[in-house]
DNA sequence: CCTAAATGTTACCGATCGGTAACATGGCCT
DNA sequence: AGGCCATGTTACCGATCGGTAACATTTAGG
């Protein structure tokens, strides 16, 4: 009854998993539906019974990548409850992993680059996801006591996206190699709210922790 | 003798111009050689008499984009001779134009994203070009008196590349909207060499110009 | 066990892809 | 005028693309 058999992975999930891998490696335009169906251990006909077009499969791919991003944010919050400063640090480490992972850059950005039609539904979805990610980061910066939290979120977003694309264009030894150091320097250059009400312009004591909670 | 007739644009130049435009708009994989030949007012056969493959045409496209970048650097040097600070400002303005131009991002980066084969000659060329650009920027930062010139060049490169890709993924109102302000803030946070030998830690007078020449 | 739904298999469609052969036409130089 | 070289034209090639029809097979549920 509750044994293994019922847990066999359905074709739909295998197709999504195969698309996830192949789209990531060869790009959206670089892989056909035949290849995906084959890699999923099924056939094109079954694929088209679950996705009415390749565009819909691309949308499912984007949603899958987005879900992984959502999982990341949840893990960050779970691993450092109430410690926004540690959450920001964790975000930075995970971001650095994304940069140096495998040199294929950001999957969402790659899709946006390959989808040159302005009104493609996947592009609109990606736009929402990217804005959402930036807003989450801004909220985290604010919680961590950064005064110009919006500006820092914008800056960190640009640095991360730049590092990922530079990893693709300039290789492992390019500007992305120093991403962590670069981001840390920028973060430290932003002023943080002191515990006291008055601004503290001391030129050395900018290192208090847990400013907000 | 020196009249107009001999100056008629040859098919080769028209093909490169058409490829420049179409590759930029629709991506490398998004446009076929037929379309390019047609847009160039010629035919596929003539195209293949000048370029032995589409890959070679892509290479010519990359070289064209690179030449435009070289022209930009020369204009920057010509417009502000001996004033490295003004040259850096000029670079920033031109970079901002690249970001907000037409929302198609960086042509070279787009090619690198679309060319998923690691050993494609165009990818190696792009890598050299990107590294070269970063080194030029680092030299400019050093000439402008920035102490950590290498670090600033890396940071500005990441910001620029990030802004261009964010313009594609997150739209006009995304993090790239504040690119100039973001970059300016970062630049100002980097220490500059004072004229005097001793470091000047004054908290307000960080605005001297023409520090080096 | 029997039925019905999900999946597999094969063949096919029109379109487009990168690339080539053969031949006709043009203009430029001696 | 003659000849040559660049270009234009047409047709074609095999491969692959996204997508579908018809039919066989398996699987699950009553």
Coordinates of C-alpha atoms (C1' of nucleotides) in Angstrom, one line a residue:
Chain A
X1 CA 0.0 0.0 0.0
X2 CA 2.3 2.7 1.3
X3 CA 5.3 1.2 -0.4
X4 CA 7.6 2.4 -3.1
X5 CA 5.6 1.8 -6.3
X6 CA 3.2 4.7 -6.0
X7 CA 6.1 7.1 -5.6
X8 CA 7.3 6.6 -9.2
X9 CA 8.1 9.9 -10.6
X10 CA 5.5 11.0 -13.1
X11 CA 6.5 12.0 -16.7
X12 CA 5.5 15.6 -16.0
X13 CA 8.0 16.0 -13.2
X14 CA 10.7 14.2 -15.2
X15 CA 10.1 16.5 -18.2
X16 CA 10.4 19.5 -16.0
X17 CA 13.6 18.2 -14.5
X18 CA 15.1 17.4 -17.9
X19 CA 14.1 20.9 -19.2
X20 CA 15.6 22.4 -16.1
X21 CA 18.9 20.8 -16.8
X22 CA 19.0 21.1 -20.6
X23 CA 17.7 24.7 -20.7
X24 CA 20.3 25.7 -18.1
X25 CA 23.1 24.1 -20.0
X26 CA 22.3 24.8 -23.6
X27 CA 19.9 27.7 -23.5
X28 CA 16.3 27.8 -24.4
X29 CA 16.9 28.0 -28.1
X30 CA 19.7 25.5 -28.0
X31 CA 17.6 22.5 -27.1
X32 CA 14.6 21.1 -28.8
X33 CA 11.5 19.4 -27.4
X34 CA 12.7 16.0 -28.8
X35 CA 15.9 16.2 -26.8
X36 CA 14.0 17.1 -23.6
X37 CA 11.5 14.3 -24.0
X38 CA 14.3 11.9 -24.6
X39 CA 16.3 13.0 -21.6
X40 CA 13.1 12.7 -19.5
X41 CA 12.9 9.1 -20.6
X42 CA 9.7 9.7 -22.4
X43 CA 8.6 10.9 -25.9
X44 CA 7.4 14.1 -27.5
X45 CA 3.8 13.1 -27.6
X46 CA 3.6 12.7 -23.9
X47 CA 5.4 16.0 -23.5
X48 CA 2.8 17.8 -25.5
X49 CA 0.0 16.1 -23.5
X50 CA 1.4 18.0 -20.4
X51 CA 2.5 21.2 -22.0
X52 CA 0.6 22.6 -24.9
X53 CA 3.6 24.3 -26.4
X54 CA 7.3 24.8 -25.9
X55 CA 6.6 28.3 -24.6
X56 CA 4.5 26.8 -21.8
X57 CA 7.4 24.5 -21.0
X58 CA 9.7 27.5 -20.8
X59 CA 7.2 29.1 -18.4
X60 CA 7.3 26.0 -16.2
X61 CA 11.1 26.2 -16.3
X62 CA 11.1 29.8 -15.2
X63 CA 8.6 28.9 -12.4
X64 CA 10.8 26.1 -11.3
X65 CA 13.9 28.3 -11.1
X66 CA 11.8 30.9 -9.2
X67 CA 10.7 28.3 -6.7
X68 CA 14.3 27.4 -6.0
X69 CA 14.9 31.1 -5.3
X70 CA 12.0 31.2 -2.9
X71 CA 13.3 28.1 -1.1
X72 CA 16.6 30.0 -0.7
X73 CA 15.0 32.9 1.0
X74 CA 13.1 30.5 3.4
X75 CA 16.3 28.7 4.3
X76 CA 18.0 32.0 5.0
X77 CA 15.2 33.1 7.4
X78 CA 15.1 29.6 9.0
X79 CA 18.8 29.4 9.6
X80 CA 19.2 32.8 11.2
X81 CA 15.9 33.6 12.9
X82 CA 15.7 37.2 14.1
X83 CA 19.3 38.0 13.1
X84 CA 19.0 40.2 10.0
X85 CA 22.7 40.9 9.9
X86 CA 23.5 37.1 9.8
X87 CA 20.8 36.7 7.1
X88 CA 22.4 39.3 5.0
X89 CA 25.8 37.6 5.4
X90 CA 24.2 34.3 4.5
X91 CA 22.6 35.9 1.4
X92 CA 26.0 37.1 0.3
X93 CA 27.6 33.7 0.7
X94 CA 24.8 32.1 -1.3
X95 CA 25.0 34.8 -3.9
X96 CA 28.7 34.1 -4.2
X97 CA 27.9 30.5 -4.8
X98 CA 25.6 31.4 -7.6
X99 CA 28.4 33.4 -9.2
X100 CA 31.1 30.8 -9.1
X101 CA 28.8 27.8 -9.5
X102 CA 29.2 26.6 -13.0
X103 CA 29.7 29.7 -15.1
X104 CA 26.4 29.6 -16.8
X105 CA 25.1 32.8 -15.2
X106 CA 21.6 33.4 -14.1
X107 CA 19.0 31.1 -15.7
X108 CA 16.3 33.8 -15.6
X109 CA 18.6 36.4 -17.1
X110 CA 19.6 34.0 -19.8
X111 CA 15.9 33.3 -20.7
X112 CA 15.3 37.0 -20.8
X113 CA 18.2 37.5 -23.2
X114 CA 17.1 34.7 -25.4
X115 CA 13.5 35.7 -25.5
X116 CA 13.8 38.8 -27.8
X117 CA 10.0 39.2 -28.2
X118 CA 9.0 41.9 -25.8
X119 CA 5.6 40.5 -24.9
X120 CA 6.6 37.0 -24.2
X121 CA 4.8 35.9 -21.0
X122 CA 8.0 34.4 -19.6
X123 CA 9.6 37.8 -19.8
X124 CA 6.9 39.5 -17.8
X125 CA 7.1 36.8 -15.2
X126 CA 10.9 37.2 -15.0
X127 CA 10.5 40.9 -14.5
X128 CA 8.2 40.4 -11.6
X129 CA 10.5 37.8 -10.1
X130 CA 13.6 40.1 -10.4
X131 CA 11.7 43.1 -8.8
X132 CA 10.5 40.8 -6.1
X133 CA 14.0 39.6 -5.4
X134 CA 15.3 43.2 -5.1
X135 CA 12.5 44.2 -2.8
X136 CA 13.2 41.2 -0.5
X137 CA 16.8 42.2 -0.4
X138 CA 15.9 45.8 0.4
X139 CA 13.7 44.6 3.2
X140 CA 16.6 42.6 4.5
X141 CA 18.9 45.5 4.4
X142 CA 16.5 47.7 6.2
X143 CA 16.0 45.1 8.9
X144 CA 19.8 44.9 9.2
X145 CA 19.8 48.6 10.1
X146 CA 21.1 50.0 6.9
X147 CA 20.0 53.6 6.5
X148 CA 19.9 53.8 2.7
X149 CA 18.5 50.3 2.4
X150 CA 16.9 50.8 -1.0
X151 CA 20.2 52.1 -2.4
X152 CA 22.1 49.3 -1.0
X153 CA 19.7 46.7 -2.3
X154 CA 20.0 48.3 -5.8
X155 CA 23.8 48.3 -5.5
X156 CA 24.0 44.7 -4.4
X157 CA 21.6 43.6 -7.0
X158 CA 23.6 45.2 -9.7
X159 CA 26.8 43.7 -8.3
X160 CA 25.3 40.2 -8.2
X161 CA 23.8 40.3 -11.6
X162 CA 27.0 41.8 -13.0
X163 CA 29.1 39.2 -11.3
X164 CA 27.0 36.4 -12.8
X165 CA 27.1 37.8 -16.3
X166 CA 30.8 38.6 -16.0
X167 CA 31.5 35.0 -15.0
X168 CA 30.0 34.1 -18.4
X169 CA 31.7 36.8 -20.4
X170 CA 35.1 37.3 -18.7
X171 CA 35.7 33.9 -17.3
X172 CA 36.6 32.7 -13.9
X173 CA 39.4 35.1 -13.4
X174 CA 37.4 38.2 -14.4
X175 CA 35.9 40.8 -12.2
X176 CA 33.5 38.3 -10.7
X177 CA 36.4 36.6 -8.9
X178 CA 36.4 39.3 -6.3
X179 CA 32.6 39.4 -5.9
X180 CA 32.5 38.7 -2.2
X181 CA 35.2 41.3 -1.3
X182 CA 33.6 43.8 -3.6
X183 CA 30.2 43.4 -2.1
X184 CA 31.5 43.4 1.5
X185 CA 33.4 46.7 0.8
X186 CA 30.2 48.2 -0.5
X187 CA 28.1 47.0 2.4
X188 CA 30.5 48.4 4.9
X189 CA 30.5 51.8 3.1
X190 CA 26.8 52.1 3.9
X191 CA 25.9 53.8 7.1
X192 CA 24.0 51.8 9.7
X193 CA 21.5 53.0 12.2
X194 CA 23.0 53.3 15.7
X195 CA 21.2 52.2 18.8
X196 CA 21.1 55.8 20.1
X197 CA 18.7 58.2 18.5
X198 CA 21.3 60.7 17.4
X199 CA 23.5 59.9 14.5
X200 CA 27.0 58.8 15.5
X201 CA 29.5 60.1 13.0
X202 CA 32.4 58.4 14.7
X203 CA 34.9 57.5 12.1
X204 CA 35.7 54.1 13.5
X205 CA 32.8 52.6 15.4
X206 CA 30.6 51.5 12.6
X207 CA 30.6 47.9 13.6
X208 CA 27.7 47.4 16.0
X209 CA 25.6 44.4 15.4
X210 CA 21.9 43.4 15.7
X211 CA 20.8 47.0 15.3
X212 CA 17.2 46.2 14.7
X213 CA 16.6 42.6 15.6
Chain B
X1 CA 38.2 60.4 -60.5
X2 CA 37.6 61.1 -56.8
X3 CA 33.8 61.3 -57.3
X4 CA 31.0 59.4 -55.7
X5 CA 30.6 56.2 -57.8
X6 CA 33.6 54.3 -56.4
X7 CA 32.3 54.9 -52.9
X8 CA 29.3 52.6 -53.3
X9 CA 29.1 50.5 -50.2
X10 CA 30.2 47.0 -50.9
X11 CA 28.1 43.9 -50.1
X12 CA 30.5 42.9 -47.3
X13 CA 30.0 46.1 -45.4
X14 CA 26.2 46.0 -45.9
X15 CA 26.1 42.4 -44.7
X16 CA 28.1 43.3 -41.5
X17 CA 25.8 46.3 -40.9
X18 CA 22.7 44.2 -41.3
X19 CA 24.1 41.5 -39.1
X20 CA 25.0 44.2 -36.5
X21 CA 21.4 45.3 -36.4
X22 CA 19.6 42.0 -36.6
X23 CA 21.9 40.2 -34.2
X24 CA 21.5 43.0 -31.7
X25 CA 17.7 43.0 -32.0
X26 CA 16.9 39.3 -32.2
X27 CA 19.9 37.6 -30.9
X28 CA 22.4 35.4 -32.7
X29 CA 20.2 32.3 -32.8
X30 CA 17.1 34.3 -33.5
X31 CA 18.1 35.4 -37.0
X32 CA 19.1 33.3 -40.0
X33 CA 21.6 34.0 -42.7
X34 CA 18.8 34.4 -45.3
X35 CA 17.3 37.2 -43.3
X36 CA 20.6 38.9 -42.9
X37 CA 21.4 38.7 -46.6
X38 CA 18.0 40.0 -47.4
X39 CA 18.3 43.0 -45.0
X40 CA 21.7 43.7 -46.6
X41 CA 20.1 43.9 -50.0
X42 CA 21.9 40.9 -51.3
X43 CA 21.6 37.1 -51.2
X44 CA 22.8 34.2 -49.3
X45 CA 25.3 33.1 -51.9
X46 CA 27.1 36.4 -51.8
X47 CA 27.1 36.3 -48.1
X48 CA 28.8 32.9 -48.1
X49 CA 31.4 34.3 -50.6
X50 CA 32.5 36.8 -47.9
X51 CA 32.0 34.7 -44.8
X52 CA 32.7 31.0 -44.9
X53 CA 30.2 30.2 -42.2
X54 CA 27.7 31.8 -39.9
X55 CA 30.2 31.5 -37.0
X56 CA 32.6 33.6 -39.0
X57 CA 29.9 36.2 -39.5
X58 CA 29.3 36.1 -35.7
X59 CA 33.0 36.7 -35.2
X60 CA 32.9 39.7 -37.5
X61 CA 29.9 41.0 -35.6
X62 CA 31.8 40.7 -32.3
X63 CA 34.7 42.5 -33.8
X64 CA 32.5 45.3 -35.0
X65 CA 31.0 45.8 -31.6
X66 CA 34.5 45.7 -30.1
X67 CA 35.7 48.4 -32.6
X68 CA 32.9 50.6 -31.4
X69 CA 34.1 50.2 -27.9
X70 CA 37.6 51.1 -28.9
X71 CA 36.2 54.2 -30.6
X72 CA 34.5 55.2 -27.4
X73 CA 37.8 55.0 -25.4
X74 CA 39.5 57.2 -28.0
X75 CA 36.7 59.7 -27.9
X76 CA 36.9 59.8 -24.1
X77 CA 40.7 60.5 -24.3
X78 CA 40.3 63.0 -27.0
X79 CA 37.6 65.0 -25.3
X80 CA 39.4 65.4 -22.0
X81 CA 43.1 65.3 -22.7
X82 CA 45.2 65.0 -19.6
X83 CA 42.1 65.2 -17.3
X84 CA 41.7 61.7 -15.9
X85 CA 38.9 62.7 -13.5
X86 CA 36.9 64.2 -16.4
X87 CA 37.6 61.1 -18.4
X88 CA 36.2 58.9 -15.6
X89 CA 33.1 61.1 -15.5
X90 CA 32.7 60.8 -19.2
X91 CA 33.0 57.1 -19.1
X92 CA 30.3 57.0 -16.5
X93 CA 27.9 59.1 -18.6
X94 CA 28.6 56.9 -21.6
X95 CA 28.1 53.8 -19.5
X96 CA 24.8 55.1 -18.4
X97 CA 23.8 55.7 -22.0
X98 CA 24.6 52.0 -22.7
X99 CA 22.4 51.0 -19.8
X100 CA 19.3 53.0 -20.8
X101 CA 19.8 52.9 -24.5
X102 CA 17.3 50.4 -25.8
X103 CA 17.0 47.7 -23.2
X104 CA 18.8 45.0 -25.2
X105 CA 21.7 44.8 -22.8
X106 CA 25.3 44.2 -23.9
X107 CA 25.8 42.7 -27.3
X108 CA 28.9 40.9 -26.3
X109 CA 27.3 39.5 -23.2
X110 CA 24.3 38.4 -25.2
X111 CA 26.5 36.5 -27.6
X112 CA 28.3 34.8 -24.8
X113 CA 25.0 33.8 -23.3
X114 CA 23.7 32.4 -26.6
X115 CA 27.0 30.6 -27.4
X116 CA 26.8 27.7 -25.0
X117 CA 29.6 25.8 -26.5
X118 CA 32.6 26.6 -24.3
X119 CA 35.2 26.5 -27.1
X120 CA 33.5 28.8 -29.6
X121 CA 36.1 31.2 -30.9
X122 CA 33.8 34.1 -30.4
X123 CA 33.6 33.3 -26.7
X124 CA 37.3 33.5 -26.3
X125 CA 37.4 36.8 -28.1
X126 CA 34.7 38.2 -25.9
X127 CA 36.6 37.1 -22.9
X128 CA 39.7 39.0 -24.1
X129 CA 37.6 42.1 -24.9
X130 CA 35.9 42.1 -21.5
X131 CA 39.2 41.7 -19.6
X132 CA 40.7 44.4 -21.8
X133 CA 37.9 46.8 -21.0
X134 CA 38.2 46.2 -17.3
X135 CA 42.0 46.8 -17.5
X136 CA 41.4 50.1 -19.3
X137 CA 39.0 51.2 -16.7
X138 CA 41.5 50.2 -14.0
X139 CA 44.2 52.3 -15.6
X140 CA 41.8 55.2 -15.8
X141 CA 40.9 54.9 -12.1
X142 CA 44.6 54.8 -11.2
X143 CA 45.3 57.8 -13.3
X144 CA 42.4 59.6 -11.6
X145 CA 44.2 59.1 -8.3
X146 CA 42.1 56.3 -6.9
X147 CA 44.1 54.3 -4.4
X148 CA 42.4 51.0 -4.8
X149 CA 42.1 51.4 -8.5
X150 CA 41.8 47.7 -9.3
X151 CA 39.1 47.2 -6.8
X152 CA 37.1 50.2 -8.1
X153 CA 37.5 49.0 -11.7
X154 CA 36.1 45.6 -10.7
X155 CA 33.3 47.2 -8.8
X156 CA 32.3 49.6 -11.6
X157 CA 32.5 46.7 -14.1
X158 CA 30.2 44.6 -12.1
X159 CA 27.8 47.6 -11.6
X160 CA 27.8 48.3 -15.3
X161 CA 27.3 44.8 -16.5
X162 CA 24.7 44.3 -13.8
X163 CA 22.8 47.4 -14.8
X164 CA 22.7 46.4 -18.4
X165 CA 21.5 42.9 -17.7
X166 CA 19.0 44.2 -15.1
X167 CA 17.7 46.6 -17.8
X168 CA 16.8 43.5 -19.7
X169 CA 15.5 41.3 -16.9
X170 CA 13.8 43.8 -14.5
X171 CA 12.8 46.5 -17.0
X172 CA 13.3 50.2 -17.1
X173 CA 12.2 50.8 -13.5
X174 CA 14.4 48.1 -12.0
X175 CA 17.7 48.6 -10.2
X176 CA 19.4 49.8 -13.3
X177 CA 17.3 53.1 -13.1
X178 CA 19.6 54.4 -10.4
X179 CA 22.8 53.3 -12.1
X180 CA 24.5 56.7 -12.2
X181 CA 23.7 57.5 -8.6
X182 CA 24.8 54.1 -7.5
X183 CA 28.1 54.3 -9.4
X184 CA 28.8 57.8 -8.2
X185 CA 28.2 56.8 -4.6
X186 CA 30.6 53.9 -5.0
X187 CA 33.2 56.0 -6.6
X188 CA 33.1 58.6 -3.9
X189 CA 33.5 55.9 -1.3
X190 CA 36.9 55.1 -2.6
X191 CA 39.8 57.0 -1.3
X192 CA 41.8 59.2 -3.6
X193 CA 45.5 60.1 -3.4
X194 CA 45.9 63.5 -1.9
X195 CA 48.4 66.0 -3.3
X196 CA 50.3 66.0 0.0
X197 CA 52.3 63.0 0.9
X198 CA 50.4 62.4 4.2
X199 CA 46.9 60.9 4.1
X200 CA 44.2 63.5 4.6
X201 CA 41.4 62.0 6.7
X202 CA 39.3 65.2 6.7
X203 CA 35.7 64.1 6.7
X204 CA 34.5 66.7 4.2
X205 CA 37.3 67.7 1.8
X206 CA 37.3 64.6 -0.4
X207 CA 36.6 66.7 -3.5
X208 CA 39.9 67.7 -4.9
X209 CA 40.2 67.4 -8.7
X210 CA 43.0 66.7 -11.1
X211 CA 44.9 64.7 -8.5
X212 CA 47.3 63.1 -11.0
X213 CA 47.0 64.8 -14.3
Chain C
dC1 C1' -11.3 -8.9 -14.2
dC2 C1' -12.6 -5.4 -16.9
dT3 C1' -12.6 -0.8 -18.2
dA4 C1' -10.6 3.6 -18.8
dA5 C1' -7.1 6.8 -18.5
dA6 C1' -2.2 7.6 -19.1
dT7 C1' 1.7 6.6 -21.6
dG8 C1' 4.5 4.7 -25.5
dT9 C1' 5.4 4.2 -30.6
dT10 C1' 5.7 5.4 -35.2
dA11 C1' 5.0 8.2 -38.9
dC12 C1' 4.2 12.4 -40.6
dC13 C1' 3.5 17.6 -41.4
dG14 C1' 5.1 22.3 -43.1
dA15 C1' 8.7 25.5 -42.0
dT16 C1' 13.2 26.9 -41.4
dC17 C1' 17.9 26.0 -40.6
dG18 C1' 23.0 26.4 -42.5
dG19 C1' 25.2 25.6 -46.6
dT20 C1' 26.1 24.6 -51.8
dA21 C1' 25.9 23.9 -57.1
dA22 C1' 25.1 25.8 -61.5
dC23 C1' 24.4 29.4 -64.2
dA24 C1' 23.2 34.2 -65.6
dT25 C1' 24.3 39.0 -65.3
dG26 C1' 26.7 43.0 -64.3
dG27 C1' 30.6 46.4 -64.2
dC28 C1' 35.4 47.5 -64.4
dC29 C1' 40.2 47.4 -66.4
dT30 C1' 43.4 46.7 -70.1
Chain D
dA1 C1' 36.2 45.0 -77.8
dG2 C1' 37.4 41.6 -74.8
dG3 C1' 37.8 39.3 -70.6
dC4 C1' 37.5 38.8 -65.8
dC5 C1' 35.8 39.0 -61.4
dA6 C1' 32.2 40.3 -58.2
dT7 C1' 27.5 39.8 -57.8
dG8 C1' 22.6 38.1 -58.6
dT9 C1' 19.4 34.2 -59.2
dT10 C1' 17.4 29.8 -58.7
dA11 C1' 17.1 25.6 -57.1
dC12 C1' 18.5 22.3 -54.2
dC13 C1' 20.5 19.5 -50.1
dG14 C1' 20.1 17.1 -45.5
dA15 C1' 19.0 18.2 -40.9
dT16 C1' 16.2 19.9 -37.4
dC17 C1' 12.6 22.6 -35.7
dG18 C1' 7.7 22.8 -33.2
dG19 C1' 3.6 20.3 -33.4
dT20 C1' 0.0 16.5 -34.6
dA21 C1' -2.6 12.0 -35.9
dA22 C1' -3.4 7.2 -35.3
dC23 C1' -2.7 3.4 -33.0
dA24 C1' -0.5 0.1 -29.5
dT25 C1' 0.6 -0.7 -24.8
dT26 C1' 0.7 -0.2 -20.0
dT27 C1' -1.2 1.0 -15.7
dA28 C1' -4.5 1.9 -12.1
dG29 C1' -9.1 1.6 -9.9
dG30 C1' -13.7 -0.1 -9.4

